[in-house]
Amino acid sequence: MALQRPIARALSCQSCQRWVLRSFIAGIGGQHGTPSAAYQTSRPFSRTPNRFNEARERIQQVQKEEEHALNDINDEVAYKTHPQPKPAAEEPPSEQPTEEHIPWYLQAQAPLSNQMETPISARQRIPDLPSHPPPLLQPLLSHISLELGLDDLTILDLRSLEPPPALGANLLMVVGTARSEKHLHVSADRLCRWLRTEYKMHPYADGLLGRNELKLKLRRKAKRSRLLSAVGAKSTADTELDEGIRTGWVCVNVGRVEGGELPKSQEEAEGGASVVGFGAQSSGSNIVVQMLTEEKRGEIGLEDLWAEQLERAEKRRARVLEKADSNDAEDVGDAAQAGQGSRYSAMHVLDQSAGQQLRA
């Protein structure tokens, strides 16, 4: 049976075709409205999956409830057969002071003296002051160590050295190590500026290259090297010409400062008072800061040199004291002998006068 054109156009749609097919199957005797397996929709997401151990969990829950019931019955029977006294009313707990929890970033740290000393802290340690130090020595050491960054500071007490060194009497020498030549010159320059600004002093730095002086010497060295290489003296041009540019030692003479004199004995004070000369007698002490690189300090060994001088001075002083003691002992012996002779002569005179009286 031929279908009409409007019906054929309607059947060209898939939904219409499905509707017609379902109507035909229902007319034959199939179930109306039952979709085929091919057109079944997927399971919705809101549906919960089946739990396979649901029955086991229910059995375990029932067993737990039964055990709790049996335990309650046993406790009740035991209480009736063996009654126990009622517990006394518990006293309210007394309020005890509880330590507040302090976070780690607010906890007080132990002082540095109690901590283990590391090699770096040992190199940066400030040495102990000698006896009767001048007031300037402590701030000077702190500035050299903390601000300038010199390491391995050492104080050489040369005040008792006789004869006094060429840098002056009552001399205190500070020795420090710089980390490089640039650090050496910068530290010496800053130390001189600090003394001029803070204490109105006029220090003198021997071996310090000024800012413009170093540039001038480097420019002259480069010019001389170019001239030598142009002439043909390549070996001379390639050699390292040291014209005072490289130095590993700077001596900063701070000058005369107040205080720092050692107490004198009575004999030394009397001997100094009897000295006659021109000018006024100077007081105070001299301070010198020796700045060296590590290589230069190990090469020169200032500490060993001055230690030998101090040892020689101590031996010389000990010999002088021994000689003075021996001279005093000889003088005492001579005086005793002189006293005994005079006593013998006096007794002899008395004996003679007594004999003359007896004869008369």
XYZ file of C-alpha atoms in Angstrom:
360
model
C 0.000 0.000 0.000
C 1.444 3.168 -1.138
C 1.731 5.890 1.446
C 0.847 9.427 0.738
C 3.519 12.099 0.407
C 2.709 13.883 3.710
C 2.924 10.578 5.560
C 6.195 9.675 3.811
C 7.698 13.041 4.776
C 6.626 12.501 8.369
C 8.206 9.053 8.416
C 11.520 10.509 7.264
C 12.037 11.782 10.874
C 13.628 9.229 13.198
C 11.357 10.060 16.130
C 8.326 9.542 13.956
C 9.688 6.261 12.759
C 10.159 5.094 16.343
C 6.585 6.091 17.241
C 5.179 4.208 14.281
C 7.255 1.141 15.157
C 6.085 1.147 18.785
C 2.422 1.491 17.646
C 2.816 -1.451 15.258
C 4.393 -3.657 17.968
C 1.630 -2.760 20.438
C -1.013 -3.656 17.835
C 0.585 -7.041 17.265
C 0.550 -7.916 20.975
C 3.793 -6.590 22.462
C 4.109 -4.471 25.581
C 3.156 -0.874 25.006
C 5.704 1.752 26.002
C 8.508 -0.736 26.749
C 11.658 0.514 25.054
C 14.094 -1.923 23.526
C 17.417 -2.785 25.113
C 19.202 -0.751 22.475
C 17.358 2.394 23.459
C 17.511 2.081 27.255
C 18.890 5.119 29.011
C 21.924 4.940 31.240
C 21.695 4.739 35.032
C 21.290 8.135 36.678
C 24.222 9.453 38.694
C 22.153 10.071 41.824
C 21.565 6.373 42.378
C 23.704 4.912 45.158
C 25.619 1.690 44.407
C 24.667 -1.523 46.128
C 26.762 -2.379 49.208
C 27.905 -5.998 49.069
C 28.797 -6.227 52.806
C 25.592 -4.594 54.037
C 24.234 -7.853 55.485
C 27.497 -8.578 57.320
C 27.511 -5.104 58.854
C 23.938 -5.554 60.096
C 24.862 -8.881 61.776
C 27.872 -7.306 63.494
C 25.779 -4.380 64.724
C 23.194 -6.766 66.231
C 25.956 -8.744 67.987
C 27.397 -5.556 69.516
C 23.992 -4.500 70.827
C 23.510 -7.942 72.430
C 26.965 -7.780 74.073
C 26.205 -4.334 75.529
C 22.925 -5.604 76.941
C 24.640 -8.615 78.554
C 27.325 -6.411 80.096
C 24.708 -4.111 81.621
C 22.852 -7.123 83.130
C 26.116 -8.530 84.618
C 27.046 -5.171 86.163
C 23.601 -4.817 87.748
C 23.731 -8.355 89.257
C 27.255 -7.800 90.642
C 26.205 -4.504 92.250
C 23.211 -6.166 93.986
C 25.255 -9.104 95.360
C 28.272 -6.987 96.404
C 27.196 -3.425 97.084
C 29.958 -0.856 97.053
C 30.068 2.432 98.990
C 29.287 5.523 97.100
C 32.346 7.457 96.109
C 32.957 10.645 98.039
C 32.254 13.869 96.323
C 35.300 14.904 94.448
C 36.741 18.226 95.399
C 37.009 20.703 92.609
C 40.540 20.745 91.291
C 42.580 23.646 92.598
C 43.672 26.078 90.011
C 47.361 25.544 89.454
C 49.422 28.001 87.513
C 50.035 26.548 84.092
C 53.044 27.498 82.090
C 52.125 29.428 79.038
C 53.257 27.958 75.773
C 55.863 30.289 74.308
C 56.517 29.881 70.579
C 60.045 29.183 69.433
C 60.522 32.607 67.861
C 59.776 34.323 71.231
C 61.905 32.070 73.437
C 65.013 33.670 74.953
C 68.218 32.262 73.573
C 71.158 31.288 75.739
C 73.978 33.861 75.855
C 76.768 33.467 73.355
C 79.292 32.786 76.118
C 77.497 29.536 77.037
C 77.394 28.255 73.482
C 80.178 26.271 71.891
C 82.916 28.474 70.472
C 83.321 28.018 66.728
C 86.515 28.740 64.758
C 84.954 31.880 63.292
C 83.936 33.230 66.701
C 87.409 32.384 68.045
C 88.996 34.498 65.298
C 86.612 37.389 65.971
C 87.035 37.299 69.757
C 88.155 40.557 71.381
C 91.197 40.020 73.650
C 91.209 40.863 77.336
C 92.488 44.265 78.382
C 95.839 44.541 80.192
C 96.204 46.046 83.636
C 95.674 49.825 83.911
C 94.438 50.309 80.295
C 93.771 53.754 78.805
C 90.070 54.670 78.328
C 90.404 54.684 74.521
C 91.587 51.079 74.250
C 88.205 49.329 74.736
C 86.219 51.344 72.117
C 89.192 51.091 69.758
C 89.203 47.275 69.958
C 85.418 47.108 69.491
C 85.577 49.354 66.429
C 88.437 47.388 64.867
C 86.705 44.046 65.397
C 83.033 44.866 64.735
C 83.131 47.759 62.285
C 86.362 47.132 60.367
C 86.263 43.319 60.516
C 89.866 42.536 61.482
C 90.480 39.046 62.892
C 92.885 37.490 65.423
C 93.368 40.634 67.497
C 96.320 40.606 69.910
C 97.504 43.209 72.432
C 101.252 43.550 73.087
C 101.929 45.376 76.360
C 105.335 47.066 75.905
C 105.018 49.598 78.715
C 107.551 47.804 80.907
C 110.154 47.548 78.142
C 113.515 49.173 78.971
C 114.853 50.924 76.995
C 111.525 52.018 75.484
C 110.816 51.219 71.804
C 111.283 53.754 69.021
C 107.506 54.347 68.712
C 107.397 55.856 72.208
C 107.384 55.027 75.883
C 104.429 53.279 77.555
C 103.546 51.632 74.256
C 100.486 49.433 73.670
C 100.492 47.627 70.295
C 97.365 46.095 68.724
C 97.924 43.534 65.953
C 95.108 42.470 63.589
C 94.733 40.430 60.383
C 92.992 41.764 57.274
C 91.341 39.463 54.731
C 92.869 41.035 51.623
C 94.979 43.987 50.529
C 91.881 45.966 49.575
C 90.345 45.257 52.962
C 93.632 46.319 54.577
C 93.722 49.764 52.936
C 89.993 50.419 53.388
C 90.171 49.488 57.087
C 93.205 51.684 57.737
C 91.575 54.641 55.973
C 88.315 54.235 57.918
C 90.178 53.918 61.225
C 92.015 57.201 60.640
C 88.769 58.946 59.688
C 87.006 57.555 62.784
C 89.764 58.809 65.113
C 89.708 62.254 63.509
C 85.896 62.533 63.666
C 85.136 61.010 67.068
C 88.208 61.913 69.153
C 89.726 64.857 67.223
C 93.063 63.044 66.961
C 95.685 63.177 64.237
C 96.789 59.582 63.499
C 99.474 58.717 60.981
C 99.198 55.629 58.762
C 102.517 54.370 57.406
C 102.095 52.245 54.266
C 98.565 53.443 53.462
C 97.924 54.362 49.847
C 95.503 57.211 49.315
C 92.589 56.926 46.945
C 94.130 59.102 44.251
C 97.670 57.847 44.901
C 96.767 54.254 44.030
C 95.092 55.311 40.763
C 98.132 57.423 39.842
C 100.569 54.564 40.474
C 98.459 52.117 38.484
C 98.311 54.571 35.572
C 102.098 55.039 35.626
C 102.671 51.301 35.746
C 100.396 50.713 32.740
C 102.139 53.480 30.763
C 105.600 52.071 31.516
C 104.471 48.589 30.503
C 103.196 49.884 27.139
C 106.461 51.708 26.450
C 108.556 48.641 27.265
C 106.403 46.367 25.127
C 106.616 48.826 22.193
C 110.420 48.857 22.373
C 110.516 45.077 22.380
C 111.329 44.265 25.996
C 108.531 41.731 26.325
C 110.095 39.905 29.272
C 110.420 43.163 31.232
C 106.901 44.237 30.310
C 105.421 40.923 31.411
C 107.125 40.933 34.820
C 105.227 42.133 37.858
C 106.510 45.607 38.664
C 105.956 46.246 42.342
C 106.320 49.986 42.866
C 104.771 50.209 46.287
C 101.357 49.269 44.911
C 101.155 45.941 46.680
C 101.656 46.154 50.426
C 100.475 43.809 53.123
C 101.315 45.919 56.167
C 99.933 49.245 57.409
C 101.036 50.770 60.722
C 98.531 53.252 62.181
C 100.141 55.371 64.899
C 97.246 56.655 67.002
C 99.515 58.887 69.075
C 99.613 59.905 72.720
C 96.438 59.196 74.708
C 95.467 59.885 78.294
C 95.856 57.201 80.938
C 97.489 53.832 80.670
C 100.501 54.500 82.888
C 101.814 51.710 85.089
C 102.121 52.533 88.806
C 105.721 53.440 89.702
C 107.586 52.346 92.778
C 108.924 54.851 95.295
C 112.490 54.555 94.013
C 111.419 55.151 90.401
C 109.354 58.158 91.441
C 112.303 59.652 93.371
C 114.643 58.969 90.459
C 112.267 60.644 88.002
C 111.874 63.665 90.244
C 115.645 64.194 90.381
C 116.006 64.301 86.568
C 116.856 67.758 85.269
C 116.295 68.739 81.639
C 114.411 70.892 79.161
C 110.673 70.644 78.505
C 107.807 69.181 80.496
C 107.584 65.544 81.397
C 104.980 63.773 79.235
C 102.275 61.546 80.697
C 99.891 58.998 79.238
C 100.599 56.144 76.833
C 101.065 55.520 73.104
C 98.838 53.230 71.004
C 99.859 51.704 67.682
C 97.630 49.486 65.483
C 99.474 47.038 63.223
C 97.275 45.838 60.309
C 98.656 42.966 58.226
C 97.413 40.402 55.766
C 97.518 36.774 56.877
C 100.504 35.986 54.654
C 102.484 39.027 55.795
C 101.698 38.430 59.457
C 102.969 34.864 59.281
C 106.102 36.007 57.440
C 107.101 38.770 59.869
C 105.956 37.318 63.213
C 105.647 40.499 65.258
C 104.409 38.663 68.349
C 107.495 36.434 68.477
C 109.884 39.360 67.971
C 108.393 41.476 70.757
C 108.081 38.436 73.038
C 111.856 37.948 72.769
C 112.449 41.619 73.582
C 110.199 41.406 76.646
C 111.962 38.265 77.822
C 115.359 39.933 77.505
C 114.124 42.989 79.401
C 112.806 40.777 82.220
C 116.139 38.956 82.497
C 118.016 42.261 82.530
C 115.730 43.605 85.256
C 116.196 40.451 87.317
C 120.002 40.780 87.081
C 119.830 44.423 88.172
C 117.683 43.500 91.184
C 120.068 40.712 92.181
C 123.028 43.067 91.899
C 121.249 45.686 93.981
C 120.440 43.096 96.646
C 124.081 41.932 96.768
C 125.319 45.521 97.068
C 122.886 46.158 99.905
C 124.113 43.014 101.681
C 127.746 44.133 101.328
C 126.926 47.559 102.685
C 125.165 46.000 105.645
C 128.194 43.752 106.316
C 130.594 46.692 106.173
C 128.412 48.669 108.535
C 128.247 45.756 110.944
C 131.993 45.345 110.869
C 132.487 49.034 111.462
C 130.092 48.872 114.417
C 131.927 45.920 115.967
C 135.321 47.697 115.662
C 134.067 50.838 117.357
C 132.484 48.784 120.140
C 135.813 46.910 120.727
C 137.786 50.182 120.917
C 135.326 51.666 123.395
C 135.575 48.604 125.644
C 139.374 48.787 125.449
C 139.322 52.442 126.588
C 137.048 51.573 129.497
C 139.335 48.746 130.584
C 142.365 51.039 130.512
C 140.651 53.707 132.632
C 139.511 51.107 135.174
C 143.075 49.759 135.531
C 144.491 53.219 136.123
C 141.983 53.844 138.857
C 142.881 50.549 140.622
C 146.593 51.396 140.544
C 145.977 54.794 142.065
